Short mmCIF file of C-alpha atoms and ligand atoms in Angstrom, two decimals:
data_model
loop_
_atom_site.label_atom_id
_atom_site.label_comp_id
_atom_site.label_asym_id
_atom_site.label_seq_id
_atom_site.Cartn_x
_atom_site.Cartn_y
_atom_site.Cartn_z
CA MET A 1 -75.34 -52.54 -11.95
CA ASN A 2 -73.25 -50.34 -14.27
CA GLY A 3 -71.14 -51.25 -17.28
CA GLU A 4 -70.66 -54.53 -19.05
CA LEU A 5 -68.30 -57.41 -18.37
CA PRO A 6 -65.63 -57.87 -21.04
CA ALA A 7 -65.34 -61.12 -23.00
CA THR A 8 -63.73 -63.90 -20.93
CA SER A 9 -60.76 -64.09 -23.30
CA THR A 10 -59.69 -60.54 -22.41
CA VAL A 11 -59.67 -61.20 -18.65
CA SER A 12 -56.18 -61.92 -17.38
CA ARG A 13 -55.34 -64.03 -14.36
CA LEU A 14 -55.37 -62.22 -11.03
CA ALA A 15 -52.02 -61.57 -9.40
CA ILE A 16 -53.34 -63.27 -6.28
CA HIS A 17 -53.73 -66.42 -8.43
CA GLY A 18 -50.22 -66.16 -9.86
CA GLY A 19 -50.91 -63.74 -12.73
CA GLU A 20 -48.92 -60.63 -13.58
CA PRO A 21 -49.63 -57.75 -11.13
CA THR A 22 -51.06 -54.65 -12.79
CA ILE A 23 -48.75 -52.34 -10.84
CA THR A 24 -45.16 -53.37 -10.34
CA ARG A 25 -43.80 -50.09 -9.05
CA PRO A 26 -43.23 -50.47 -5.30
CA GLY A 27 -45.25 -48.31 -2.92
CA PRO A 28 -46.01 -46.01 -1.33
CA HIS A 29 -47.90 -44.54 -4.28
CA PHE A 30 -49.30 -41.55 -2.44
CA ARG A 31 -47.07 -39.18 -0.51
CA TRP A 32 -48.67 -36.64 1.75
CA PRO A 33 -48.01 -34.02 2.93
CA VAL A 34 -45.85 -32.53 0.22
CA ILE A 35 -42.74 -31.27 2.02
CA SER A 36 -41.11 -28.98 -0.52
CA ASP A 37 -38.13 -26.66 -0.32
CA ASP A 38 -40.63 -23.90 0.47
CA THR A 39 -41.80 -25.92 3.49
CA ARG A 40 -38.22 -26.43 4.65
CA ARG A 41 -37.45 -22.75 4.27
CA ALA A 42 -40.59 -21.80 6.21
CA VAL A 43 -39.56 -24.06 9.10
CA LEU A 44 -35.99 -22.73 9.12
CA ARG A 45 -37.26 -19.15 9.11
CA GLN A 46 -39.58 -19.97 11.99
CA LEU A 47 -36.73 -21.50 14.00
CA ASP A 48 -35.03 -18.13 13.91
CA GLU A 49 -38.25 -16.20 14.53
CA ALA A 50 -39.79 -18.00 17.54
CA VAL A 51 -40.40 -21.50 18.87
CA SER A 52 -42.92 -20.44 21.50
CA LEU A 53 -45.53 -17.70 21.18
CA TYR A 54 -47.43 -16.43 24.21
CA ASP A 55 -49.79 -14.08 22.42
CA ARG A 56 -51.43 -13.56 19.04
CA SER A 57 -48.27 -12.57 17.20
CA GLY A 58 -45.91 -13.81 14.50
CA VAL A 59 -46.89 -16.90 12.59
CA VAL A 60 -49.92 -17.56 14.80
CA ALA A 61 -51.38 -14.13 14.05
CA ARG A 62 -50.58 -14.44 10.36
CA LEU A 63 -52.16 -17.86 9.96
CA GLU A 64 -55.24 -17.01 12.02
CA GLN A 65 -55.77 -13.84 9.99
CA ARG A 66 -55.37 -15.62 6.70
CA LEU A 67 -57.88 -18.29 7.70
CA GLU A 68 -60.36 -15.65 8.87
CA THR A 69 -60.05 -13.86 5.53
CA ALA A 70 -60.13 -17.02 3.43
CA LEU A 71 -63.30 -18.28 5.09
CA GLY A 72 -64.89 -14.94 5.96
CA VAL A 73 -65.15 -15.92 9.63
CA PRO A 74 -64.52 -13.37 12.43
CA HIS A 75 -62.38 -15.65 14.62
CA ALA A 76 -59.87 -18.37 13.77
CA LEU A 77 -58.08 -19.76 16.82
CA LEU A 78 -55.20 -22.21 16.54
CA PHE A 79 -54.80 -25.25 18.77
CA ASN A 80 -52.30 -28.07 19.16
CA SER A 81 -54.65 -30.60 17.52
CA GLY A 82 -58.02 -30.93 15.89
CA THR A 83 -59.18 -32.82 18.98
CA SER A 84 -58.29 -29.80 21.14
CA ALA A 85 -60.07 -27.46 18.72
CA LEU A 86 -63.20 -29.63 18.94
CA PHE A 87 -62.91 -29.68 22.74
CA ALA A 88 -62.65 -25.87 22.68
CA LEU A 89 -65.70 -25.72 20.42
CA PHE A 90 -67.79 -27.80 22.84
CA ALA A 91 -66.43 -26.08 25.95
CA GLY A 92 -66.76 -22.71 24.24
CA ALA A 93 -70.43 -23.43 23.64
CA ALA A 94 -70.74 -23.94 27.42
CA LEU A 95 -72.16 -27.42 27.01
CA GLY A 96 -72.42 -29.36 30.22
CA PRO A 97 -74.18 -32.13 32.13
CA GLY A 98 -77.74 -32.67 30.95
CA ASP A 99 -77.07 -31.32 27.47
CA GLU A 100 -77.25 -33.56 24.41
CA VAL A 101 -75.46 -33.04 21.12
CA LEU A 102 -76.31 -34.98 17.98
CA VAL A 103 -73.07 -36.30 16.48
CA PRO A 104 -72.20 -38.68 13.64
CA ASP A 105 -71.81 -42.38 14.40
CA TYR A 106 -69.70 -42.68 11.26
CA SER A 107 -66.76 -40.31 11.76
CA PHE A 108 -63.36 -40.21 13.39
CA PHE A 109 -64.06 -40.60 17.10
CA ALA A 110 -62.65 -37.17 18.02
CA SER A 111 -65.54 -35.48 16.21
CA SER A 112 -67.46 -36.20 19.39
CA SER A 113 -65.21 -37.76 22.08
CA PRO A 114 -64.15 -34.37 23.56
CA LEU A 115 -67.80 -33.86 24.49
CA PHE A 116 -67.36 -36.39 27.29
CA PHE A 117 -65.04 -33.94 29.08
CA THR A 118 -67.76 -31.30 29.17
CA GLY A 119 -70.21 -33.69 30.84
CA ALA A 120 -72.62 -33.35 27.91
CA THR A 121 -73.90 -36.46 26.16
CA PRO A 122 -73.09 -37.36 22.57
CA VAL A 123 -76.14 -38.80 20.84
CA LEU A 124 -74.98 -40.86 17.88
CA VAL A 125 -76.85 -40.49 14.60
CA ASP A 126 -76.72 -42.95 11.71
CA CYS A 127 -75.55 -41.83 8.25
CA ASP A 128 -77.18 -41.91 4.84
CA GLY A 129 -75.83 -43.69 1.76
CA SER A 130 -73.12 -41.06 1.35
CA GLY A 131 -71.59 -41.75 4.76
CA ASN A 132 -72.69 -38.35 6.06
CA MET A 133 -75.11 -37.86 8.94
CA ASP A 134 -78.71 -38.44 7.86
CA PRO A 135 -80.69 -35.25 8.65
CA GLU A 136 -83.95 -37.16 9.01
CA LYS A 137 -82.46 -39.56 11.54
CA ALA A 138 -81.04 -36.55 13.38
CA ARG A 139 -84.49 -34.98 13.53
CA GLU A 140 -85.94 -38.15 15.11
CA LEU A 141 -83.41 -38.02 17.95
CA ILE A 142 -84.05 -34.44 19.06
CA THR A 143 -85.27 -34.21 22.66
CA GLN A 144 -85.87 -31.43 25.18
CA ARG A 145 -82.20 -31.72 26.13
CA THR A 146 -80.75 -31.41 22.61
CA ARG A 147 -78.65 -28.27 22.28
CA ALA A 148 -76.70 -28.72 19.06
CA VAL A 149 -75.89 -30.83 16.02
CA LEU A 150 -72.32 -31.48 14.94
CA VAL A 151 -71.79 -32.75 11.40
CA THR A 152 -68.59 -34.06 9.81
CA HIS A 153 -68.30 -33.72 6.03
CA MET A 154 -66.93 -37.20 5.64
CA TRP A 155 -63.93 -37.72 3.41
CA GLY A 156 -64.43 -34.17 2.11
CA VAL A 157 -67.96 -34.57 0.74
CA PRO A 158 -70.21 -31.82 2.15
CA CYS A 159 -73.30 -32.83 4.11
CA ASP A 160 -76.67 -31.56 2.92
CA MET A 161 -76.28 -28.10 4.45
CA ASP A 162 -79.74 -26.96 3.37
CA ALA A 163 -81.19 -29.77 5.46
CA PHE A 164 -78.98 -29.18 8.49
CA THR A 165 -79.28 -25.40 8.58
CA GLY A 166 -83.07 -25.80 8.17
CA LEU A 167 -83.29 -28.39 10.93
CA CYS A 168 -81.25 -26.32 13.38
CA ARG A 169 -83.18 -23.15 12.59
CA ASP A 170 -86.56 -24.90 13.01
CA ARG A 171 -85.62 -26.55 16.29
CA GLY A 172 -83.54 -23.76 17.83
CA LEU A 173 -80.31 -25.78 17.84
CA ARG A 174 -76.76 -24.70 17.26
CA LEU A 175 -75.00 -26.15 14.23
CA PHE A 176 -71.34 -27.15 14.46
CA GLU A 177 -69.12 -28.52 11.70
CA ASP A 178 -66.05 -30.75 11.85
CA ILE A 179 -64.26 -29.79 8.62
CA SER A 180 -61.12 -31.84 9.27
CA HIS A 181 -61.69 -33.77 6.01
CA SER A 182 -63.25 -30.97 4.06
CA PHE A 183 -61.14 -27.83 4.22
CA GLY A 184 -61.84 -26.07 0.90
CA ALA A 185 -65.05 -27.97 0.12
CA THR A 186 -68.16 -25.97 -0.66
CA TRP A 187 -71.95 -26.33 -0.60
CA LYS A 188 -73.66 -24.12 -3.19
CA GLY A 189 -70.36 -22.29 -3.54
CA ARG A 190 -70.08 -21.46 0.16
CA PRO A 191 -67.16 -22.95 2.13
CA VAL A 192 -68.01 -25.60 4.68
CA GLY A 193 -67.12 -24.42 8.14
CA THR A 194 -69.17 -21.25 7.71
CA PHE A 195 -72.70 -22.63 8.02
CA GLY A 196 -73.13 -22.80 11.77
CA THR A 197 -72.11 -21.23 15.06
CA ALA A 198 -68.64 -22.74 14.92
CA ALA A 199 -66.43 -25.23 13.12
CA ALA A 200 -63.20 -27.06 13.88
CA LEU A 201 -60.55 -28.69 11.77
CA SER A 202 -57.45 -30.77 12.20
CA LEU A 203 -54.08 -29.76 10.74
CA GLN A 204 -52.69 -33.27 11.26
CA ALA A 205 -50.26 -34.42 8.57
CA GLN A 206 -52.75 -36.29 6.38
CA LYS A 207 -55.17 -33.40 6.14
CA ILE A 208 -55.63 -31.05 3.18
CA LEU A 209 -54.12 -28.21 5.21
CA PRO A 210 -51.35 -30.00 7.10
CA GLY A 211 -49.21 -28.55 9.88
CA GLY A 212 -47.96 -31.94 11.02
CA GLU A 213 -50.12 -31.57 14.12
CA GLY A 214 -52.50 -28.76 14.99
CA GLY A 215 -56.10 -27.64 14.87
CA VAL A 216 -58.27 -24.59 14.26
CA LEU A 217 -61.49 -23.34 15.77
CA LEU A 218 -63.58 -21.06 13.54
CA THR A 219 -66.44 -18.99 14.87
CA GLY A 220 -68.33 -15.75 14.58
CA ASP A 221 -69.67 -16.11 18.12
CA ASP A 222 -67.66 -13.81 20.42
CA GLU A 223 -68.74 -15.54 23.61
CA LEU A 224 -67.77 -18.97 22.28
CA PHE A 225 -64.45 -17.53 21.12
CA HIS A 226 -63.68 -16.04 24.54
CA ARG A 227 -64.45 -19.31 26.32
CA ALA A 228 -62.33 -21.21 23.80
CA LEU A 229 -59.46 -18.79 24.43
CA ALA A 230 -59.84 -19.26 28.16
CA LEU A 231 -59.84 -23.03 27.76
CA GLY A 232 -56.43 -23.35 26.18
CA HIS A 233 -54.62 -20.02 25.85
CA TYR A 234 -53.91 -18.75 29.36
CA THR A 235 -52.42 -15.40 30.42
CA LYS A 236 -51.40 -13.14 27.52
CA ARG A 237 -54.00 -14.14 24.97
CA CYS A 238 -56.77 -14.18 27.57
CA LEU A 239 -55.76 -10.86 29.07
CA GLN A 240 -55.26 -9.19 25.69
CA GLU A 241 -58.24 -10.62 23.78
CA ILE A 242 -61.01 -11.10 26.33
CA PRO A 243 -62.60 -7.69 27.11
CA GLU A 244 -61.86 -6.28 30.54
CA GLY A 245 -65.44 -6.28 31.74
CA HIS A 246 -65.92 -9.96 30.91
CA LEU A 247 -65.95 -12.48 33.76
CA LEU A 248 -63.38 -14.62 31.94
CA HIS A 249 -60.95 -11.70 31.82
CA SER A 250 -60.67 -11.92 35.60
CA TYR A 251 -59.69 -15.60 35.14
CA GLY A 252 -57.22 -14.57 32.43
CA VAL A 253 -53.95 -15.53 34.11
CA THR A 254 -54.94 -19.18 34.45
CA GLY A 255 -57.73 -19.32 31.89
CA LEU A 256 -59.70 -22.51 32.52
CA GLY A 257 -56.46 -24.24 33.45
CA LEU A 258 -55.29 -25.92 30.26
CA LYS A 259 -52.61 -25.17 27.69
CA LEU A 260 -53.56 -26.26 24.19
CA ARG A 261 -51.45 -23.91 22.05
CA ILE A 262 -50.11 -24.87 18.65
CA HIS A 263 -46.34 -25.19 18.22
CA PRO A 264 -45.06 -22.31 16.03
CA LEU A 265 -43.20 -24.76 13.77
CA ALA A 266 -46.50 -26.52 13.05
CA ALA A 267 -48.13 -23.16 12.37
CA ALA A 268 -45.27 -22.28 9.99
CA ILE A 269 -45.78 -25.52 8.06
CA ALA A 270 -49.53 -24.90 7.81
CA GLU A 271 -48.96 -21.29 6.75
CA GLN A 272 -46.77 -22.44 3.88
CA GLN A 273 -49.13 -25.28 2.94
CA LEU A 274 -52.04 -22.85 2.78
CA ASP A 275 -50.39 -21.32 -0.32
CA THR A 276 -50.65 -24.70 -2.06
CA VAL A 277 -54.29 -25.49 -1.20
CA PRO A 278 -55.94 -23.97 -4.33
CA ALA A 279 -53.70 -25.97 -6.68
CA VAL A 280 -54.09 -29.12 -4.60
CA LEU A 281 -57.87 -28.83 -4.60
CA ALA A 282 -57.99 -28.15 -8.34
CA GLY A 283 -55.74 -31.14 -9.01
CA ARG A 284 -57.69 -33.46 -6.73
CA ARG A 285 -60.98 -32.39 -8.34
CA ARG A 286 -59.64 -33.14 -11.79
CA CYS A 287 -58.38 -36.53 -10.67
CA ALA A 288 -61.62 -37.35 -8.81
CA ARG A 289 -63.70 -36.57 -11.91
CA ARG A 290 -61.71 -39.08 -13.89
CA ILE A 291 -61.81 -41.78 -11.20
CA LEU A 292 -65.56 -41.40 -10.71
CA GLN A 293 -66.24 -41.49 -14.42
CA GLU A 294 -64.25 -44.68 -14.88
CA LEU A 295 -65.47 -46.41 -11.71
CA ARG A 296 -69.06 -45.75 -12.79
CA ALA A 297 -68.52 -48.03 -15.76
CA ILE A 298 -67.12 -50.96 -13.76
CA PRO A 299 -69.63 -53.70 -12.92
CA GLY A 300 -69.91 -54.46 -9.22
CA ILE A 301 -69.05 -50.97 -7.99
CA ASP A 302 -71.52 -48.57 -6.41
CA LEU A 303 -70.59 -44.94 -5.91
CA PRO A 304 -71.94 -43.06 -2.90
CA PRO A 305 -74.27 -40.24 -3.98
CA ILE A 306 -72.82 -36.72 -4.12
CA ALA A 307 -75.30 -33.84 -4.28
CA GLU A 308 -74.85 -31.46 -7.19
CA GLN A 309 -74.65 -28.55 -4.73
CA ALA A 310 -71.53 -30.14 -3.20
CA GLU A 311 -67.97 -29.49 -4.34
CA PRO A 312 -65.89 -31.95 -2.30
CA SER A 313 -62.29 -31.46 -1.19
CA TRP A 314 -61.54 -35.14 -1.94
CA TYR A 315 -59.71 -36.01 1.24
CA GLY A 316 -60.49 -39.55 0.10
CA LEU A 317 -62.66 -41.11 -2.58
CA PHE A 318 -64.98 -43.91 -1.59
CA PHE A 319 -66.42 -46.67 -3.67
CA SER A 320 -68.61 -49.49 -2.45
CA LEU A 321 -68.87 -53.11 -3.49
CA ASP A 322 -72.06 -54.48 -4.95
CA ARG A 323 -74.27 -55.86 -2.15
CA ASP A 324 -74.22 -59.28 -3.76
CA LEU A 325 -70.43 -59.51 -3.30
CA VAL A 326 -70.84 -58.40 0.29
CA GLN A 327 -73.47 -61.07 0.89
CA ARG A 328 -71.13 -63.66 -0.59
CA GLY A 329 -68.59 -62.60 2.09
CA LEU A 330 -66.03 -61.45 -0.47
CA VAL A 331 -65.06 -57.97 0.76
CA ALA A 332 -61.75 -59.09 2.28
CA ASP A 333 -61.00 -61.23 -0.80
CA VAL A 334 -61.57 -58.31 -3.15
CA LEU A 335 -59.25 -56.12 -1.08
CA ALA A 336 -56.58 -58.85 -0.97
CA ALA A 337 -56.84 -59.25 -4.74
CA LEU A 338 -56.49 -55.48 -5.27
CA ARG A 339 -53.46 -55.37 -2.99
CA ALA A 340 -51.91 -58.29 -4.89
CA GLU A 341 -52.37 -56.27 -8.09
CA GLY A 342 -50.14 -53.66 -6.47
CA CYS A 343 -52.85 -51.26 -5.24
CA CYS A 344 -51.22 -50.67 -1.88
CA GLU A 345 -53.06 -47.37 -1.39
CA ILE A 346 -56.57 -48.84 -1.48
CA ASP A 347 -57.72 -48.94 2.07
CA HIS A 348 -60.57 -50.18 4.17
CA PRO A 349 -60.43 -47.58 6.96
CA LYS A 350 -60.33 -49.14 10.40
CA ILE A 351 -60.09 -46.36 12.99
CA THR A 352 -62.52 -44.08 11.19
CA SER A 353 -65.49 -46.39 11.43
CA PRO A 354 -68.84 -46.39 13.26
CA VAL A 355 -67.86 -45.22 16.73
CA HIS A 356 -70.62 -47.14 18.52
CA ARG A 357 -68.36 -50.17 18.13
CA TYR A 358 -65.81 -48.70 20.52
CA PRO A 359 -65.98 -49.29 24.29
CA LEU A 360 -65.64 -45.52 24.80
CA PHE A 361 -69.04 -45.04 23.16
CA ARG A 362 -70.67 -48.20 24.52
CA ASP A 363 -69.61 -48.00 28.13
CA PRO A 364 -67.91 -44.64 28.69
CA GLY A 365 -68.63 -44.49 32.43
CA ARG A 366 -66.33 -47.44 33.16
CA VAL A 367 -63.16 -45.53 32.25
CA HIS A 368 -63.82 -42.07 33.64
CA PRO A 369 -66.15 -40.76 36.32
CA GLY A 370 -68.72 -38.47 34.80
CA TYR A 371 -68.66 -40.00 31.33
CA GLY A 372 -72.05 -41.60 31.94
CA THR A 373 -73.65 -44.31 29.85
CA LEU A 374 -75.02 -44.34 26.33
CA PRO A 375 -78.04 -46.36 25.24
CA GLU A 376 -77.41 -49.31 22.94
CA ARG A 377 -78.78 -48.63 19.46
CA ASP A 378 -78.33 -49.92 15.94
CA PHE A 379 -76.64 -48.02 13.12
CA PRO A 380 -77.35 -50.21 10.10
CA VAL A 381 -76.44 -47.72 7.38
CA ALA A 382 -73.12 -46.77 8.98
CA GLU A 383 -72.30 -50.47 9.47
CA ALA A 384 -73.13 -51.27 5.85
CA PHE A 385 -71.24 -48.27 4.47
CA SER A 386 -68.17 -49.06 6.50
CA ALA A 387 -68.31 -52.79 5.68
CA ARG A 388 -68.53 -52.49 1.91
CA SER A 389 -66.59 -49.33 1.09
CA PHE A 390 -62.98 -48.83 0.13
CA LYS A 391 -61.00 -45.60 0.10
CA LEU A 392 -58.76 -44.39 -2.66
CA PRO A 393 -56.43 -41.44 -2.23
CA VAL A 394 -57.01 -38.64 -4.72
CA TRP A 395 -53.82 -37.49 -6.40
CA HIS A 396 -53.38 -33.87 -7.40
CA GLU A 397 -50.43 -33.87 -9.78
CA GLU A 398 -50.68 -34.65 -13.50
CA ALA A 399 -47.49 -36.70 -13.13
CA ASP A 400 -49.60 -39.26 -11.26
CA ASP A 401 -52.10 -39.72 -14.11
CA PRO A 402 -50.46 -42.95 -15.39
CA LEU A 403 -50.55 -44.39 -11.88
CA VAL A 404 -54.22 -43.45 -11.52
CA GLY A 405 -54.83 -45.28 -14.79
CA GLN A 406 -53.10 -48.38 -13.42
CA TYR A 407 -55.22 -48.32 -10.27
CA LEU A 408 -58.36 -48.14 -12.39
CA GLU A 409 -57.13 -50.97 -14.58
CA ALA A 410 -56.44 -53.12 -11.51
CA ILE A 411 -59.90 -52.41 -10.11
CA ARG A 412 -61.47 -53.37 -13.48
CA LYS A 413 -59.49 -56.60 -13.59
CA VAL A 414 -60.35 -57.64 -10.03
CA MET A 415 -64.03 -56.73 -10.34
CA ASN A 416 -64.34 -58.68 -13.59
CA HIS A 417 -63.08 -61.75 -11.81
CA PHE A 418 -65.44 -61.47 -8.86
CA MET A 419 -68.48 -60.39 -10.87
CA ARG A 420 -68.08 -63.49 -13.02
CA GLY A 421 -68.59 -65.56 -9.91
CA GLY A 422 -64.92 -65.98 -9.08
CA ASP A 423 -63.74 -65.99 -5.49
CA GLY A 424 -60.53 -65.16 -3.68
CA ALA A 425 -59.30 -68.77 -3.37
C1 PLP B 501 -62.98 -35.96 11.17
C2 PLP B 501 -61.88 -35.75 12.17
N1 PLP B 501 -62.14 -35.04 13.27
C3 PLP B 501 -61.19 -34.80 14.19
C4 PLP B 501 -59.92 -35.30 14.06
C5 PLP B 501 -58.93 -35.08 15.15
O1 PLP B 501 -57.87 -34.29 14.74
P1 PLP B 501 -56.42 -34.41 15.39
O2 PLP B 501 -55.86 -35.74 14.99
O3 PLP B 501 -55.67 -33.26 14.83
O4 PLP B 501 -56.60 -34.31 16.86
C6 PLP B 501 -59.59 -36.03 12.92
C7 PLP B 501 -58.23 -36.55 12.76
O5 PLP B 501 -57.95 -37.47 12.06
C8 PLP B 501 -60.61 -36.28 11.96
O6 PLP B 501 -60.36 -37.01 10.86
#
């Protein structure tokens, strides 16, 4: 346990027990994305420029090129969602029935759910204490049928990329990254999304690079890129960008039959937001340093480990409750007490939780022919992480510093109460 409990006389009554709330300003306390006048102007300009693009031109070409340059990746391909980009990644890799892909149990479900449509089997892997996929547990699940590993850098904290690149190299597997939470994060100074064969990210409104809705596939693998184009970008893009001698060029008019293009207005928003990413990341990193430093000194709080090689993007900041509080069944009481103190932005994520809990991952074959069945297994670390961890947003503007201070004060107050043996009643 870290820190020391203050003298009883300095502990004030919890708001949930009728005391004064720490934060009286009404929420929301975290507004994202930042829609500025620049964003509005970008959308208005785009309305005049084009609201549908059939080829790699205009805002789509500009944004794809900028992402390729920023990440040093040969191909960036825009999609209408992160889910579509992940589908294109799996389909682009020509995965199919009989193939297995190791995927995180603890992630947003769309990190792996599009795999079902390829006929390949997602093999869920438990996480380590950071919430990221455990490379050793991944190694144990490799079979003759394993073709690839997909990691998600959860909440913006990079996975151990030395371990995953080593594992994939040793076992002849392809490495894929879901960087929806981690755009701008680095491992040993290298951007996540550049470590494997391909990566995908979401541009959904909450993300660090928001377009409202949208997604991006990143790859240096030409064949994967051509198949991804064929999957969702029929006619012009296929005919112009897939070489004439390639089999898929002859399918160019229809592609593989789907249309998964991004809306140009979403691309225009993302293009404008890309300008703001460096300042946002710098601000979030400054804020996260302060939050971590202060949380470390609060009794009853455990912080997930972050490797020194990792520079997170701070999509969210997680802290966990002392196991003793969890055993006393107080997680919901602590959250209720924090909310009563006015901490409306502290969250216990529900949808992004161990996916093995969902019927889609327990009994997929019942809802769609060809989805197959998955074996029942336990994921104790993912369950424990999800059960005892809370998420804080990470603010990026100095104007929010006083609010950050109030959140920390509220957490200190609530934890003092519970660590002294108090309960939520
Ligand atoms: C880790 C992760 N992967 C994939 C997705 C899916 O992205 P989208 O909502 O753009 O389809 C999300 C979205 O929240 C996500 O958080």
